[in-house]
Amino acid sequence: MSCASATLVVWTSAWLHGSAAADDVLDALGSWAELHEVVADDDGTATALDLPGPDERAVGSALLLAALRRASASTARLVLPVPGDVRGLGGRGPLSQCALRVGQAAVLPDVGVGLVPRLVADGVLRWTVFDLPTVTAVEHVPIGEAEHGLASAMREAATALVTLDVARHRPNVRAEIAELAAEHTKLTWPAGMPPRALRVLQRAAEVAAILTVAASDAPGGAVSASAQAARDEALRPLSEAVRRARVAAVDEAVRVLSDQGAGRV
């Protein structure tokens, strides 16, 4: 329901500002795969961060943290690109293309890199480190605004379930939604994680679970092209609300954890 990039962004921010140990970051990433490996997309990025290049053997995520520390990284941001919106990824290029394919990226603007995770084998998640061509300002969504939009999305998602008559085709729809949403509660977050960010992430997981069930066909069912188009149209704004809420919640977590490390809170 969340994503590996969100885990990396939040935990790395906590670690960079003294609110978590490196082992805590590695343990949190373990929720996504047993093994994490890291390579750079190009030789220039590999040399700059002292990481293996594209034709070299990958290293573990502990060496990624060491590289970020050497590069004086101080902040990170979650980016959840969709077709037509790849803001925060430095324009068209290998980073935005790869991030768009998997729907996520962790960006470290002060180091000038972006990281994209991809499952390459059972239990193996590979992080590719890309050069961030340009650092551009991205829209900041206040967490209050995102939370309000998510509340509206939850009401609209419930209405969509009724309108699309999902329950008739999926008798156990409530159990499916609850099971999907519960996956989010298995994730661990730093001790200093702001409660509001946690609340928004949980609500986003609940709406996302509804959307997943509403967007999927009943077992053995067939959906006409017109019905599918109507369904996609009804669910699209709800997906956008979830995306904005997740980014806003992670941004808020990074801000609070950074302030805690600097002694501002």
Coordinates of C-alpha atoms in Angstrom, one line a residue:
M1 CA 0.0 0.0 0.0
S2 CA 3.0 2.3 0.6
C3 CA 6.2 1.9 -1.3
A4 CA 9.9 1.2 -0.8
S5 CA 10.9 4.7 -1.8
A6 CA 8.8 6.2 1.0
T7 CA 10.5 3.9 3.5
L8 CA 13.9 4.9 2.2
V9 CA 13.1 8.6 2.2
V10 CA 11.7 8.7 5.8
W11 CA 14.2 6.4 7.4
T12 CA 17.2 7.9 5.6
S13 CA 16.1 11.4 6.7
A14 CA 15.8 10.1 10.3
W15 CA 19.3 8.6 10.1
L16 CA 20.9 11.6 8.5
H17 CA 19.6 13.8 11.3
G18 CA 20.6 11.5 14.2
S19 CA 17.1 10.1 14.9
A20 CA 17.9 6.5 13.8
A21 CA 20.8 4.2 13.4
A22 CA 22.0 2.8 10.1
D23 CA 20.8 -0.7 11.1
D24 CA 17.3 0.8 11.7
V25 CA 17.2 1.9 8.1
L26 CA 18.3 -1.5 6.8
D27 CA 15.8 -3.3 9.0
A28 CA 13.0 -1.1 7.8
L29 CA 13.9 -1.7 4.2
G30 CA 13.7 -5.4 5.0
S31 CA 9.9 -5.1 4.9
W32 CA 10.2 -4.8 1.1
A33 CA 12.7 -7.5 0.3
E34 CA 15.2 -9.8 2.0
L35 CA 18.1 -8.5 0.0
H36 CA 18.7 -5.0 -1.3
E37 CA 21.4 -4.2 -3.8
V38 CA 22.7 -1.0 -5.3
V39 CA 24.2 0.1 -8.6
A40 CA 24.7 3.4 -10.4
D41 CA 23.1 3.9 -13.8
D42 CA 26.1 5.5 -15.3
D43 CA 29.9 5.6 -14.8
G44 CA 29.9 9.3 -13.8
T45 CA 27.4 8.8 -10.9
A46 CA 29.3 5.6 -9.9
T47 CA 32.6 7.5 -9.7
A48 CA 31.0 10.5 -7.8
L49 CA 29.5 8.3 -5.1
D50 CA 32.0 5.5 -5.2
L51 CA 29.4 2.9 -6.1
P52 CA 29.5 0.1 -8.7
G53 CA 28.6 1.1 -12.3
P54 CA 26.1 -0.5 -14.5
D55 CA 28.4 -3.3 -15.6
E56 CA 29.8 -4.0 -12.2
R57 CA 28.6 -6.2 -9.4
A58 CA 26.0 -4.6 -7.1
V59 CA 26.7 -3.8 -3.5
G60 CA 24.5 -3.8 -0.4
S61 CA 22.4 -0.9 0.8
A62 CA 24.7 -0.3 3.8
L63 CA 27.3 1.0 1.2
L64 CA 24.6 3.3 -0.2
L65 CA 24.1 4.9 3.2
A66 CA 27.9 5.3 3.5
A67 CA 28.0 7.0 0.1
L68 CA 25.2 9.4 1.0
R69 CA 27.0 10.3 4.2
R70 CA 30.2 11.0 2.3
A71 CA 28.3 13.2 -0.1
S72 CA 26.9 15.2 2.8
A73 CA 23.2 14.4 1.9
S74 CA 20.8 16.2 4.2
T75 CA 17.3 15.7 2.8
A76 CA 15.3 13.4 0.6
R77 CA 11.9 13.5 -1.1
L78 CA 9.4 11.0 -2.3
V79 CA 8.3 11.3 -6.0
L80 CA 5.3 9.3 -7.3
P81 CA 5.3 10.0 -11.0
V82 CA 2.4 9.3 -13.3
P83 CA 2.1 9.8 -17.1
G84 CA 2.0 13.6 -17.7
D85 CA 3.5 14.4 -14.3
V86 CA 7.2 13.6 -13.7
R87 CA 7.9 16.8 -11.7
G88 CA 10.9 16.5 -9.4
L89 CA 12.8 14.1 -11.6
G90 CA 14.8 16.6 -13.6
G91 CA 12.9 16.5 -16.8
R92 CA 13.0 13.7 -19.4
G93 CA 15.8 11.3 -19.0
P94 CA 16.8 7.9 -17.7
L95 CA 15.7 8.8 -14.1
S96 CA 12.2 9.9 -15.0
Q97 CA 11.7 7.1 -17.5
C98 CA 12.7 4.4 -15.0
A99 CA 10.7 6.0 -12.2
L100 CA 7.6 6.3 -14.3
R101 CA 7.8 2.6 -15.1
V102 CA 7.7 1.6 -11.4
G103 CA 5.7 4.6 -10.2
Q104 CA 8.1 5.8 -7.5
A105 CA 11.5 7.3 -6.8
A106 CA 13.5 8.7 -3.9
V107 CA 15.2 12.0 -4.8
L108 CA 18.1 13.6 -2.9
P109 CA 18.4 17.0 -4.5
D110 CA 21.4 18.3 -2.5
V111 CA 23.4 15.3 -3.8
G112 CA 21.9 15.5 -7.3
V113 CA 20.7 11.9 -7.5
G114 CA 17.5 9.9 -7.7
L115 CA 17.0 6.3 -6.7
V116 CA 14.5 3.9 -8.2
P117 CA 13.8 0.4 -6.8
R118 CA 13.0 -2.6 -8.9
L119 CA 12.4 -6.3 -8.1
V120 CA 15.0 -8.2 -10.0
A121 CA 14.5 -11.6 -8.4
D122 CA 12.4 -13.2 -5.7
G123 CA 13.3 -11.4 -2.5
V124 CA 15.8 -9.1 -4.2
L125 CA 15.2 -5.4 -4.7
R126 CA 17.7 -3.4 -6.7
W127 CA 18.1 0.3 -6.2
T128 CA 19.5 2.1 -9.3
V129 CA 21.1 5.5 -8.6
F130 CA 20.6 8.0 -11.4
D131 CA 22.0 11.4 -12.0
L132 CA 19.4 14.1 -11.3
P133 CA 20.0 16.4 -14.3
T134 CA 18.4 19.5 -12.8
V135 CA 17.0 20.4 -9.4
T136 CA 13.7 22.2 -9.9
A137 CA 11.1 23.4 -7.5
V138 CA 8.2 21.0 -7.0
E139 CA 4.7 21.8 -5.8
H140 CA 4.5 21.6 -2.0
V141 CA 1.2 20.2 -0.8
P142 CA 0.5 21.2 2.9
I143 CA -0.4 18.1 4.8
G144 CA -3.7 19.7 6.0
E145 CA -4.8 20.2 2.4
A146 CA -3.8 16.7 1.5
E147 CA -5.7 15.3 4.5
H148 CA -8.8 17.2 3.5
G149 CA -8.6 16.0 0.0
L150 CA -8.1 12.4 1.2
A151 CA -11.2 12.7 3.4
S152 CA -13.2 13.7 0.4
A153 CA -11.7 10.9 -1.6
M154 CA -12.7 8.4 1.0
R155 CA -16.3 9.5 0.7
E156 CA -16.1 9.4 -3.1
A157 CA -14.4 6.0 -3.1
A158 CA -17.3 4.6 -1.0
T159 CA -19.8 6.1 -3.5
A160 CA -17.8 4.6 -6.4
L161 CA -18.1 1.1 -4.9
V162 CA -21.8 1.5 -4.8
T163 CA -22.1 3.1 -8.3
L164 CA -19.8 0.4 -9.8
D165 CA -21.8 -2.3 -8.0
V166 CA -18.5 -3.9 -6.8
A167 CA -20.2 -5.7 -3.9
R168 CA -22.5 -7.7 -6.1
H169 CA -19.6 -9.2 -8.0
R170 CA -17.3 -9.5 -5.0
P171 CA -19.3 -10.6 -1.9
N172 CA -16.2 -10.5 0.3
V173 CA -15.2 -7.0 -0.8
R174 CA -15.0 -5.5 2.7
A175 CA -12.6 -8.3 3.8
E176 CA -10.5 -7.7 0.7
I177 CA -10.2 -4.0 1.4
A178 CA -9.4 -4.6 5.1
E179 CA -6.7 -7.1 4.2
L180 CA -5.0 -4.8 1.7
A181 CA -5.2 -1.8 4.0
A182 CA -3.7 -3.9 6.9
E183 CA -0.5 -4.3 4.9
H184 CA 0.4 -0.7 5.7
T185 CA 0.3 -1.4 9.4
K186 CA 3.2 -3.9 9.0
L187 CA 5.6 -1.2 8.1
T188 CA 7.8 0.4 10.8
W189 CA 8.6 4.1 11.0
P190 CA 11.1 6.1 13.1
A191 CA 10.2 6.9 16.7
G192 CA 9.9 10.6 15.9
M193 CA 7.4 10.1 13.1
P194 CA 4.8 12.8 13.4
P195 CA 1.3 11.3 14.2
R196 CA -0.4 13.4 11.6
A197 CA 1.8 12.0 8.9
L198 CA 1.1 8.4 10.1
R199 CA -2.6 9.1 10.1
V200 CA -2.5 10.4 6.5
L201 CA -0.5 7.4 5.4
Q202 CA -3.0 5.0 7.0
R203 CA -5.9 6.8 5.4
A204 CA -4.2 6.8 2.1
A205 CA -3.7 3.0 2.4
E206 CA -7.4 2.6 3.1
V207 CA -8.5 4.6 0.1
A208 CA -5.8 2.8 -2.1
A209 CA -7.2 -0.5 -0.9
I210 CA -10.7 0.5 -2.0
L211 CA -9.4 1.7 -5.4
T212 CA -7.5 -1.6 -5.9
V213 CA -10.6 -3.7 -5.3
A214 CA -12.8 -1.3 -7.3
A215 CA -10.4 -1.3 -10.2
S216 CA -10.0 -5.1 -10.4
D217 CA -12.4 -7.5 -12.1
A218 CA -14.3 -10.1 -10.2
P219 CA -12.9 -13.6 -10.6
G220 CA -14.0 -14.9 -13.9
G221 CA -15.9 -11.6 -14.7
A222 CA -15.7 -9.7 -17.9
V223 CA -16.0 -5.9 -18.1
S224 CA -17.1 -4.1 -21.3
A225 CA -14.9 -1.4 -22.7
S226 CA -17.4 1.3 -21.9
A227 CA -17.8 0.0 -18.3
Q228 CA -14.1 -0.1 -17.9
A229 CA -13.7 3.5 -19.2
A230 CA -16.5 4.7 -16.8
R231 CA -14.8 2.9 -13.9
D232 CA -11.4 4.4 -14.7
E233 CA -12.9 7.9 -15.0
A234 CA -14.6 7.5 -11.7
L235 CA -11.4 6.3 -9.9
R236 CA -8.8 8.6 -11.5
P237 CA -9.3 11.6 -9.2
L238 CA -9.3 9.4 -6.1
S239 CA -5.9 7.9 -7.2
E240 CA -4.6 11.4 -7.5
A241 CA -5.8 12.3 -4.0
V242 CA -3.9 9.2 -2.6
R243 CA -0.7 10.1 -4.5
R244 CA -0.8 13.7 -3.2
A245 CA -1.5 12.6 0.3
R246 CA 1.4 10.1 0.4
V247 CA 3.9 12.7 -0.9
A248 CA 2.6 15.3 1.6
A249 CA 2.8 12.9 4.5
V250 CA 6.3 11.9 3.7
D251 CA 7.3 15.5 3.2
E252 CA 5.9 16.3 6.6
A253 CA 7.8 13.4 8.2
V254 CA 11.0 14.5 6.6
R255 CA 10.5 18.1 7.8
V256 CA 9.7 17.0 11.4
L257 CA 12.5 14.5 11.6
S258 CA 15.0 17.1 10.3
D259 CA 13.8 19.7 12.8
Q260 CA 14.1 17.2 15.6
G261 CA 17.7 16.5 14.6
A262 CA 18.5 20.1 14.5
G263 CA 16.9 20.7 17.9
R264 CA 14.2 22.9 16.5
V265 CA 11.3 20.9 18.1

